[in-house]
Short mmCIF file of C-alpha atoms in Angstrom, two decimals:
data_model
loop_
_atom_site.label_atom_id
_atom_site.label_comp_id
_atom_site.label_asym_id
_atom_site.label_seq_id
_atom_site.Cartn_x
_atom_site.Cartn_y
_atom_site.Cartn_z
CA MET Q 1 0.00 0.00 0.00
CA THR Q 2 1.40 3.37 -0.91
CA SER Q 3 0.71 6.75 0.59
CA SER Q 4 -0.98 9.38 -1.50
CA PHE Q 5 2.22 11.39 -1.06
CA ALA Q 6 4.67 8.71 -1.98
CA PRO Q 7 5.49 7.37 -5.38
CA ASN Q 8 6.39 3.70 -5.17
CA ARG Q 9 10.16 3.71 -5.47
CA SER Q 10 13.05 1.97 -3.84
CA ARG Q 11 13.98 2.91 -0.30
CA LEU Q 12 17.67 2.26 -0.97
CA PRO Q 13 18.48 5.83 -2.09
CA TYR Q 14 16.89 7.16 1.07
CA LEU Q 15 18.84 4.77 3.23
CA LEU Q 16 22.11 5.68 1.53
CA ALA Q 17 21.39 9.38 1.74
CA PHE Q 18 20.35 9.05 5.36
CA ALA Q 19 23.56 7.16 6.21
CA LEU Q 20 25.56 9.89 4.51
CA LEU Q 21 23.73 12.65 6.39
CA LEU Q 22 24.22 10.71 9.63
CA GLY Q 23 27.94 10.66 8.95
CA LEU Q 24 27.91 14.36 8.13
CA HIS Q 25 26.02 15.10 11.34
CA PHE Q 26 28.07 13.05 13.76
CA TYR Q 27 31.53 13.24 12.18
CA VAL Q 28 31.98 16.10 9.72
CA ARG Q 29 29.94 18.67 11.67
CA PRO Q 30 31.88 18.34 14.95
CA LEU Q 31 35.11 18.14 12.97
CA VAL Q 32 34.49 21.34 11.04
CA PHE Q 33 32.06 23.48 13.02
CA GLU Q 34 32.55 24.75 16.54
CA SER Q 35 29.65 27.15 16.77
CA PRO Q 36 26.06 26.18 17.64
CA ALA Q 37 25.11 27.57 14.22
CA ALA Q 38 26.32 24.40 12.52
CA PRO Q 39 23.76 22.85 10.14
CA ASP Q 40 21.48 20.15 11.51
CA PHE Q 41 21.88 17.32 9.03
CA LEU Q 42 19.59 15.03 11.01
CA LEU Q 43 16.72 17.46 10.58
CA VAL Q 44 17.54 17.75 6.88
CA ALA Q 45 17.38 13.96 6.55
CA ALA Q 46 14.09 13.73 8.43
CA LEU Q 47 12.46 16.53 6.45
CA PHE Q 48 13.63 15.17 3.11
CA TYR Q 49 12.17 11.81 4.01
CA ALA Q 50 8.96 13.46 5.18
CA MET Q 51 8.61 15.47 1.98
CA GLN Q 52 9.08 12.39 -0.18
CA THR Q 53 6.71 10.14 1.75
CA GLY Q 54 3.81 11.62 3.71
CA PRO Q 55 2.70 13.10 7.03
CA GLY Q 56 2.57 9.75 8.83
CA ALA Q 57 6.00 8.56 7.77
CA GLY Q 58 7.30 12.12 8.19
CA ALA Q 59 6.06 12.30 11.75
CA LEU Q 60 7.55 8.90 12.44
CA ALA Q 61 10.92 9.95 10.99
CA GLY Q 62 10.80 13.17 13.01
CA PHE Q 63 9.90 11.21 16.12
CA ALA Q 64 12.92 8.94 15.60
CA VAL Q 65 15.27 11.91 15.13
CA GLY Q 66 13.76 13.57 18.18
CA LEU Q 67 14.28 10.41 20.22
CA VAL Q 68 17.95 10.44 19.25
CA GLN Q 69 18.26 14.12 20.22
CA ASP Q 70 16.45 13.53 23.51
CA ALA Q 71 18.76 10.65 24.35
CA LEU Q 72 21.80 12.85 23.70
CA VAL Q 73 20.44 16.02 25.34
CA PRO Q 74 17.93 14.91 27.97
CA ALA Q 75 17.42 18.43 29.36
CA HIS Q 76 13.67 18.17 28.71
CA PHE Q 77 12.98 14.60 27.65
CA GLY Q 78 10.23 14.36 25.05
CA ALA Q 79 10.47 17.97 23.86
CA ALA Q 80 12.66 17.07 20.88
CA MET Q 81 10.40 14.13 19.96
CA LEU Q 82 7.33 16.35 19.96
CA ALA Q 83 9.03 19.13 18.01
CA HIS Q 84 10.56 16.88 15.37
CA ALA Q 85 7.38 14.80 14.92
CA LEU Q 86 5.32 17.95 14.41
CA VAL Q 87 7.84 19.47 12.01
CA GLY Q 88 8.04 16.18 10.08
CA ALA Q 89 4.28 16.02 9.67
CA LEU Q 90 4.09 19.71 8.76
CA ALA Q 91 6.87 19.32 6.20
CA ALA Q 92 5.05 16.52 4.40
CA TRP Q 93 1.78 18.39 4.49
CA GLY Q 94 3.39 21.66 3.43
CA ARG Q 95 5.21 20.06 0.54
CA ALA Q 96 1.98 18.51 -0.76
CA VAL Q 97 0.08 21.75 -0.49
CA PHE Q 98 2.53 24.53 -1.18
CA PHE Q 99 5.65 24.35 -3.14
CA ALA Q 100 7.48 23.09 -6.16
CA GLU Q 101 10.78 21.23 -6.05
CA ASN Q 102 13.32 23.99 -6.08
CA ALA Q 103 16.64 24.19 -4.24
CA ILE Q 104 16.04 27.68 -2.89
CA VAL Q 105 12.49 26.97 -1.82
CA THR Q 106 13.67 23.76 -0.15
CA ALA Q 107 16.36 25.75 1.66
CA GLY Q 108 13.76 28.19 2.94
CA PHE Q 109 11.54 25.32 3.95
CA MET Q 110 14.34 23.69 5.96
CA ALA Q 111 15.21 27.01 7.60
CA ALA Q 112 11.58 27.41 8.63
CA GLY Q 113 11.68 23.84 9.94
CA VAL Q 114 14.62 24.69 12.21
CA ILE Q 115 12.87 27.78 13.56
CA ILE Q 116 9.59 25.99 14.21
CA ARG Q 117 11.40 23.02 15.75
CA ASP Q 118 13.37 25.28 18.12
CA LEU Q 119 10.30 27.29 19.08
CA ILE Q 120 8.35 24.14 19.93
CA MET Q 121 11.32 22.71 21.84
CA LEU Q 122 11.79 25.86 23.88
CA LEU Q 123 8.10 26.12 24.63
CA ALA Q 124 7.86 22.44 25.58
CA GLY Q 125 11.04 22.84 27.61
CA GLY Q 126 9.70 25.64 29.76
CA GLY Q 127 10.94 28.71 27.88
CA ALA Q 128 14.35 29.93 26.86
CA GLY Q 129 15.55 30.87 30.30
CA GLY Q 130 19.24 30.29 30.48
CA ALA Q 131 19.44 28.98 26.94
CA PRO Q 132 23.02 29.69 25.87
CA GLY Q 133 22.97 31.83 22.76
CA GLY Q 134 19.24 32.36 22.98
CA PHE Q 135 16.84 32.15 20.11
CA LEU Q 136 18.37 34.95 18.06
CA GLY Q 137 21.97 33.95 18.69
CA GLY Q 138 21.54 30.21 18.17
CA THR Q 139 18.47 29.35 16.13
CA LEU Q 140 18.52 31.93 13.35
CA PRO Q 141 22.14 31.31 12.26
CA GLN Q 142 21.49 27.58 12.42
CA ALA Q 143 18.38 28.00 10.27
CA VAL Q 144 20.48 29.74 7.63
CA THR Q 145 23.25 27.13 7.62
CA THR Q 146 20.75 24.27 7.60
CA GLY Q 147 18.94 25.88 4.67
CA VAL Q 148 22.19 26.17 2.72
CA ALA Q 149 23.07 22.55 3.52
CA ALA Q 150 19.60 21.46 2.37
CA ALA Q 151 20.02 23.32 -0.91
CA PHE Q 152 23.27 21.44 -1.53
CA VAL Q 153 21.62 18.13 -0.62
CA THR Q 154 18.75 18.86 -3.02
CA VAL Q 155 21.14 19.49 -5.88
CA LEU Q 156 23.52 16.64 -5.07
CA PHE Q 157 20.87 13.98 -4.42
CA ARG Q 158 18.25 15.00 -6.93
CA ARG Q 159 18.64 11.74 -8.84
CA TRP Q 160 18.42 9.63 -5.68
CA PHE Q 161 15.34 11.46 -4.50
CA ALA Q 162 13.95 11.78 -8.04
CA VAL Q 163 13.61 15.53 -7.49
CA ARG Q 164 12.66 17.49 -10.60
CA LEU Q 165 14.32 20.82 -10.00
CA ASP Q 166 12.57 23.83 -11.50
CA GLN Q 167 14.70 25.80 -13.87
CA MET T 1 -13.46 11.67 -5.14
CA PRO T 2 -10.38 10.04 -3.55
CA ARG T 3 -9.73 6.41 -4.27
CA ALA T 4 -10.06 3.83 -1.49
CA SER T 5 -6.30 3.28 -1.33
CA ASP T 6 -5.76 7.05 -0.95
CA ARG T 7 -8.34 7.25 1.82
CA SER T 8 -6.69 4.34 3.57
CA ALA T 9 -3.24 5.93 3.25
CA SER T 10 -4.61 9.22 4.53
CA ALA T 11 -6.18 7.49 7.54
CA ARG T 12 -2.90 5.72 8.22
CA ASP T 13 -1.06 9.04 8.09
CA THR T 14 -3.49 10.58 10.53
CA TRP T 15 -3.11 7.66 12.93
CA LEU T 16 0.68 7.75 12.69
CA VAL T 17 0.84 11.50 13.34
CA ALA T 18 -1.52 11.16 16.31
CA LEU T 19 0.44 8.21 17.66
CA THR T 20 3.80 9.98 17.47
CA LEU T 21 2.39 13.11 19.09
CA LEU T 22 0.82 11.08 21.89
CA LEU T 23 4.07 9.19 22.48
CA SER T 24 5.99 12.49 22.55
CA ILE T 25 3.63 14.02 25.08
CA ALA T 26 3.81 10.85 27.18
CA ALA T 27 7.61 11.12 27.08
CA ILE T 28 7.45 14.71 28.35
CA PHE T 29 5.48 13.56 31.38
CA LEU T 30 7.69 10.53 31.96
CA PRO T 31 9.27 10.60 35.45
CA ALA T 32 12.85 11.86 35.35
CA PRO T 33 14.46 8.58 36.50
CA ALA T 34 12.61 6.62 33.79
CA ALA T 35 13.51 9.18 31.13
CA ASP T 36 17.15 9.16 32.22
CA ALA T 37 17.21 5.36 32.17
CA LEU T 38 15.72 5.28 28.67
CA ALA T 39 18.18 7.90 27.40
CA ALA T 40 21.12 6.14 29.03
CA GLY T 41 20.00 2.81 27.55
CA MET T 42 19.92 4.32 24.07
CA ARG T 43 23.34 5.90 24.54
CA ARG T 44 24.75 2.57 25.66
CA THR T 45 23.34 0.60 22.73
CA LEU T 46 21.90 2.18 19.59
CA LEU T 47 23.72 5.47 19.79
CA MET T 48 27.08 4.16 20.91
CA PRO T 49 28.52 4.11 17.34
CA VAL T 50 27.47 7.69 16.58
CA ILE T 51 28.71 8.92 19.96
CA TRP T 52 32.01 7.24 19.32
CA LEU T 53 32.07 8.85 15.86
CA GLN T 54 31.42 12.30 17.29
CA GLN T 55 33.92 11.79 20.10
CA ASP T 56 36.56 10.86 17.54
CA ALA T 57 35.73 13.92 15.44
CA VAL T 58 35.95 16.26 18.43
CA ALA T 59 39.22 14.69 19.52
CA SER T 60 40.61 15.07 15.99
CA ARG T 61 39.63 18.72 15.84
CA GLN T 62 41.12 19.38 19.26
CA THR T 63 44.30 17.56 18.35
CA ARG T 64 44.67 19.58 15.18
CA LYS T 65 44.11 22.85 17.00
CA ALA T 66 46.26 21.99 19.95
CA PHE T 67 49.24 20.62 18.12
CA ALA T 68 50.91 23.92 17.29
CA LYS T 69 50.24 25.24 20.75
CA VAL T 70 51.62 22.12 22.38
CA VAL T 71 54.84 22.31 20.42
CA SER T 72 55.53 25.84 21.62
CA GLU T 73 54.48 25.05 25.18
CA ARG T 74 56.59 21.94 25.28
CA ASP T 75 59.79 23.96 25.04
CA SER T 76 58.69 26.19 27.89
CA ALA T 77 57.66 23.17 29.93
CA VAL T 78 61.05 21.54 29.47
CA LEU T 79 62.70 24.60 30.94
CA ALA T 80 60.21 24.83 33.78
CA ALA T 81 60.53 21.12 34.56
CA GLN T 82 64.21 21.56 35.24
CA LEU T 83 63.36 23.94 38.06
CA LEU T 84 60.36 22.00 39.34
CA GLN T 85 62.07 19.73 41.84
CA SER T 86 63.89 22.57 43.54
CA LEU T 87 60.67 24.62 43.63
CA LYS T 88 58.77 21.71 45.19
CA ALA T 89 61.41 21.25 47.85
CA GLU T 90 61.47 24.98 48.59
CA ASN T 91 57.66 25.07 48.80
CA ALA T 92 57.60 22.11 51.21
CA ASP T 93 60.23 23.80 53.41
CA LEU T 94 58.33 27.10 53.52
CA ARG T 95 55.05 25.38 54.30
CA GLY T 96 56.74 23.39 57.00
CA LEU T 97 58.11 26.60 58.52
CA LEU T 98 54.62 28.14 58.48
CA GLY T 99 53.03 25.01 59.95
CA LEU T 100 50.85 24.37 56.89
CA SER T 101 50.09 21.14 55.14
CA ARG T 102 50.77 20.68 51.46
CA ARG T 103 48.34 22.17 48.98
CA LEU T 104 45.31 19.97 48.54
CA GLY T 105 45.22 18.09 45.27
CA ARG T 106 42.10 16.68 43.65
CA GLU T 107 41.77 13.88 41.21
CA PHE T 108 39.99 14.91 38.05
CA ARG T 109 39.09 13.58 34.64
CA SER T 110 39.08 15.56 31.43
CA ALA T 111 36.19 14.83 29.08
CA GLU T 112 35.24 15.98 25.59
CA VAL T 113 31.94 17.85 25.35
CA LEU T 114 29.84 16.40 22.52
CA HIS T 115 27.47 19.18 21.48
CA GLN T 116 24.18 18.52 19.70
CA GLN T 117 22.21 20.76 17.37
CA VAL T 118 19.18 21.43 19.53
CA PRO T 119 18.36 24.62 21.42
CA THR T 120 18.42 22.85 24.78
CA ASP T 121 22.03 21.77 24.28
CA GLY T 122 23.91 23.64 26.96
CA ARG T 123 21.33 22.95 29.63
CA THR T 124 22.60 19.42 29.67
CA ILE T 125 25.78 18.41 27.91
CA LEU T 126 26.98 15.01 26.78
CA LEU T 127 30.47 14.17 28.04
CA GLY T 128 32.71 11.60 26.43
CA ALA T 129 33.68 10.00 29.74
CA GLY T 130 31.64 7.77 32.01
CA ALA T 131 31.64 5.30 34.85
CA ALA T 132 34.56 3.43 33.33
CA ASP T 133 36.62 6.60 33.76
CA GLY T 134 35.67 6.97 37.41
CA LEU T 135 32.83 9.44 37.02
CA ARG T 136 29.93 9.23 39.45
CA GLU T 137 26.61 11.03 39.76
CA PHE T 138 26.87 14.46 41.39
CA ASP T 139 30.57 14.89 40.62
CA PRO T 140 31.20 18.62 39.98
CA VAL T 141 31.96 19.67 36.40
CA LEU T 142 34.30 22.61 35.83
CA ALA T 143 35.78 24.58 32.97
CA ALA T 144 38.88 26.73 32.98
CA GLY T 145 36.80 29.76 33.92
CA GLY T 146 34.72 28.23 36.68
CA LEU T 147 31.74 26.08 37.56
CA VAL T 148 29.75 24.40 34.78
CA GLY T 149 27.43 22.04 36.65
CA THR T 150 27.20 18.54 38.00
CA ILE T 151 27.00 15.01 36.64
CA ARG T 152 23.36 13.98 36.32
CA SER T 153 23.59 10.46 34.91
CA VAL T 154 26.44 8.15 34.08
CA SER T 155 26.80 5.41 31.48
CA PRO T 156 29.88 3.24 31.10
CA ARG T 157 31.48 5.46 28.43
CA THR T 158 29.42 8.67 28.48
CA SER T 159 27.70 10.87 31.01
CA ILE T 160 25.22 13.70 31.08
CA ALA T 161 26.06 16.88 32.97
CA LEU T 162 23.37 19.21 34.22
CA THR T 163 24.71 22.72 33.69
CA TRP T 164 23.88 26.02 35.32
CA ALA T 165 21.78 26.92 32.27
CA HIS T 166 19.17 24.31 33.22
CA PRO T 167 16.11 25.75 35.00
CA ASP T 168 16.41 23.08 37.72
CA TRP T 169 20.03 23.88 38.60
CA ARG T 170 20.91 25.70 41.84
CA ALA T 171 24.11 26.25 43.79
CA SER T 172 24.78 27.74 47.17
CA ALA T 173 27.11 30.67 46.62
CA THR T 174 28.84 33.53 48.34
CA THR T 175 30.66 36.64 47.33
CA LEU T 176 34.42 36.35 47.27
CA ASP T 177 34.76 38.34 50.47
CA GLY T 178 32.04 36.32 52.16
CA THR T 179 29.75 39.24 52.92
CA ALA T 180 26.68 37.76 51.27
CA TYR T 181 25.37 34.23 50.86
CA GLY T 182 22.64 33.19 48.45
CA LEU T 183 21.53 30.84 45.73
CA VAL T 184 22.59 30.99 42.10
CA GLY T 185 20.32 29.76 39.32
CA ALA T 186 19.57 30.34 35.64
CA SER T 187 17.66 33.51 34.91
CA PRO T 188 14.15 33.13 33.53
CA GLY T 189 14.63 34.72 30.11
CA SER T 190 12.44 35.29 27.11
CA LEU T 191 12.84 33.56 23.76
CA GLY T 192 15.15 36.24 22.46
CA SER T 193 17.31 36.40 25.55
CA SER T 194 20.78 35.06 25.84
CA VAL T 195 22.39 33.26 28.68
CA GLY T 196 22.17 34.55 32.23
CA LEU T 197 22.54 33.70 35.89
CA GLU T 198 20.94 35.18 38.97
CA PHE T 199 22.26 35.48 42.51
CA ARG T 200 19.12 35.23 44.62
CA ALA T 201 18.01 35.34 48.22
CA ILE T 202 20.36 38.18 49.08
CA SER T 203 19.26 40.27 52.02
CA TYR T 204 18.00 43.69 50.98
CA ARG T 205 20.58 45.26 53.30
CA ASP T 206 23.53 43.52 51.62
CA THR T 207 24.60 45.75 48.76
CA ILE T 208 27.09 43.97 46.53
CA PRO T 209 29.35 46.11 44.33
CA MET T 210 29.35 45.52 40.58
CA GLY T 211 32.23 43.35 39.46
CA THR T 212 32.23 41.23 42.60
CA LEU T 213 33.12 37.61 42.00
CA VAL T 214 30.58 35.06 43.22
CA VAL T 215 31.95 31.65 44.15
CA SER T 216 30.49 28.38 45.40
CA SER T 217 30.10 28.43 49.16
CA GLY T 218 30.57 24.72 49.77
CA LEU T 219 27.36 24.62 51.79
CA GLY T 220 25.10 21.69 51.15
CA GLY T 221 27.94 19.54 49.88
CA ALA T 222 27.05 19.78 46.21
CA TYR T 223 30.12 21.70 45.09
CA PRO T 224 33.54 22.32 46.59
CA GLN T 225 34.08 25.73 48.09
CA GLY T 226 35.63 28.54 46.10
CA ILE T 227 34.80 27.72 42.48
CA PRO T 228 33.98 30.89 40.50
CA ILE T 229 30.38 30.94 39.26
CA GLY T 230 30.03 34.45 37.87
CA THR T 231 30.53 38.16 38.29
CA ILE T 232 27.91 40.63 39.46
CA VAL T 233 26.91 42.87 36.54
CA ALA T 234 23.55 44.37 37.54
CA VAL T 235 20.69 44.34 39.97
CA SER T 236 18.06 42.20 38.30
CA ARG T 237 15.14 43.02 40.59
CA GLU T 238 14.40 43.75 44.20
CA GLN T 239 11.59 43.22 46.58
CA GLN T 240 11.50 46.28 48.76
CA GLY T 241 12.83 45.52 52.21
CA ILE T 242 13.21 41.78 51.70
CA GLU T 243 15.37 40.56 48.88
CA ARG T 244 17.63 41.77 46.14
CA VAL T 245 18.40 39.63 43.06
CA TYR T 246 21.61 40.26 41.10
CA THR T 247 22.44 39.37 37.52
CA LEU T 248 25.68 37.45 37.05
CA ARG T 249 27.93 37.17 34.05
CA PRO T 250 28.69 33.42 34.04
CA ALA T 251 32.28 32.34 34.52
CA ALA T 252 31.93 29.47 32.05
CA ASN T 253 29.71 29.01 29.00
CA PRO T 254 28.55 25.39 28.63
CA SER T 255 27.51 25.81 25.00
CA ALA T 256 31.01 26.92 24.03
CA LEU T 257 32.92 24.27 25.94
CA THR T 258 35.03 21.77 24.11
CA HIS T 259 36.47 20.13 27.20
CA ALA T 260 35.32 19.91 30.78
CA LEU T 261 36.99 18.77 33.96
CA VAL T 262 35.11 16.44 36.25
CA ILE T 263 36.27 16.45 39.85
CA LEU T 264 36.23 12.87 41.03
CA GLY T 265 35.14 11.86 44.48
CA GLY T 266 32.57 14.50 45.32
CA SER T 267 32.97 17.92 46.86
CA ALA T 268 34.57 17.46 50.24
CA THR T 269 37.60 19.68 49.83
CA PRO T 270 37.78 23.31 48.69
CA LEU T 271 39.09 24.28 45.27
CA ALA T 272 39.63 27.99 45.79
CA VAL T 273 43.37 27.67 45.23
CA ALA T 274 42.84 26.35 41.72
CA PHE T 275 41.33 29.56 40.33
CA PRO T 276 43.00 32.95 39.95
CA ARG T 277 41.34 35.82 41.78
CA PRO T 278 40.60 39.20 40.22
CA ALA T 279 42.57 41.95 41.88
CA ALA T 280 39.90 44.59 41.25
CA VAL T 281 37.57 43.49 44.02
CA VAL T 282 39.09 44.16 47.42
CA PRO T 283 37.61 42.08 50.22
CA GLN T 284 35.67 44.23 52.61
CA GLU T 285 35.26 43.97 56.33
CA PRO T 286 32.06 42.01 56.79
CA ARG T 287 29.10 43.74 58.33
CA LYS T 288 27.72 42.25 61.46
CA ASP T 289 24.13 41.94 60.51
CA SER T 290 21.73 39.26 61.57
CA VAL T 291 21.83 37.45 58.25
CA ARG T 292 25.55 36.84 58.56
CA VAL T 293 25.13 35.52 62.05
CA ALA T 294 22.15 33.41 61.16
CA ALA T 295 23.78 31.85 58.10
CA PRO T 296 26.52 29.91 59.92
CA ARG T 297 24.07 28.95 62.62
CA SER T 298 21.64 27.42 60.18
CA ASP T 299 24.43 25.73 58.27
CA SER T 300 26.42 24.51 61.22
CA GLY T 301 25.12 20.99 60.82
CA ARG T 302 26.36 20.82 57.26
CA ARG T 303 29.84 22.14 57.90
CA SER T 304 31.30 18.80 58.71
CA ASP T 305 34.44 19.29 56.67
CA SER T 306 36.07 21.77 58.99
CA GLY T 307 38.76 19.23 59.81
CA GLN T 308 40.00 19.52 56.24
CA ARG T 309 40.50 23.28 56.35
CA VAL T 310 44.21 23.25 56.39
CA ASP T 311 45.16 25.17 53.30
CA SER T 312 46.93 28.48 53.49
CA THR T 313 44.49 30.25 51.20
CA ARG T 314 41.70 29.41 53.55
CA ILE T 315 43.58 30.92 56.46
CA LEU T 316 44.41 34.09 54.55
CA ARG T 317 40.77 34.62 53.55
CA PRO T 318 38.99 34.31 56.85
CA ARG T 319 35.55 35.30 55.61
CA LEU T 320 35.40 32.51 53.08
CA ASN T 321 36.90 30.05 55.45
CA ASP T 322 35.26 31.02 58.65
CA SER T 323 36.39 28.47 61.19
CA THR T 324 34.93 30.37 64.13
CA PRO T 325 32.31 28.20 65.76
CA PRO T 326 28.81 29.49 65.15
CA PRO T 327 27.14 31.19 68.08
CA ALA T 328 24.85 29.09 70.17
CA ALA T 329 21.18 29.45 69.47
CA SER T 330 20.62 31.03 72.86
CA GLU T 331 23.18 33.82 72.32
CA PRO T 332 21.70 37.25 71.62
CA LEU T 333 22.14 38.64 68.12
CA PRO T 334 24.75 41.40 67.87
CA THR T 335 23.61 45.00 67.72
CA LEU T 336 23.14 46.28 64.20
CA PRO T 337 25.38 49.20 63.18
CA ASP T 338 23.76 52.61 63.17
CA SER T 339 24.32 52.98 59.45
CA LEU T 340 21.72 50.33 58.84
#
């Protein structure tokens, strides 16, 4: 059975791309970036998967990424799961309703995903009190870098994801 | 009209979204010990490879950065090492002449800080050292600048530290000159705010000058005495006649840490000697108000480590290291100065 959002195609490209983004997130990012504004490749992977499948699978992917984040930063356990699941579902829904496949639009979409994710996390975590960097100092730069990373991923993996980029 | 398969897929999506949201909300209300156990279990099993990967990346980056610095420092260290034995002997002789014991040493463990890309990173931090390295729950975590937090949960190879940025974190603190005691905690900020600490429960009569260093008091046994926590930068708010709350500039920023030091074996002995003191703030003669008298009285039961107060720094800074026995409960309070 296929989702109304998902064309029936092999999951292998997704798995390969996800493994690559996992490597980027846990090895290349800490190797290269020191600031909290480093791109969030896990969110990029989850949102790409969500946009290519559907709200259910997107929420599930977001939930899984959130579970990983909550296990690594258990400051407010469950907040990351909730935020990522919501953003995953919204991404799939938004992609079906709103926009064409375009690298710049995808970048903006990912940046919005970071902002919404952080807002939900901070609200679910009892506000931003004491949050190092704060919303403006941490989230907005990260949204920009994540958007740029997503644009590169869109261009590089367009064949794997069968993305038809608008000219 | 949507096809049956589409309707079925749509219903499945709805159920999946609802299920994940329900599970997330259930996780938020999970009791802290259960949540910690679940997180620790995941770090021990599923996430172990990615943690190892990140730890290796952080170590590589640190190695690359530190190499040039180490080479230049090595030459200086070689020269200094030649003088070390004679300096040690001279120090022991001088301390013997003054009747002091040797400077207290503490065992510590250095650990890489493995940052994650979520806004709550910094409230808790993942450390690349765990029970196998000797870390235990409630061990104090320090940075070069001062106090970072305490170990919250420990796995064999990793641990989670609760930092001062977490809303649940508190520490008993005092000014460097010992004139005011209070509690330090994260400031309740708005979404756009940056990091901040507050020095609370300060008597309205105790005016603390800007720039005063606030250190851990050692009361309560959570942290060793004398670790810098922050510097007074402003009066945050005040409740007329009762309490004044000060804003602190934190001594260490958990979100910018690459390495942390974990003091092994709890908080029994003071660490004041390990941190340099700013010369700008001159210790003042303490005022004899009722709060100062009441503080040691109420804490007398917790000051069980007085037998370890043998370091010279503690003798030279009598207000921080007050070894005078607290007054008996039946003694009358001293007369308040006229200026108050």
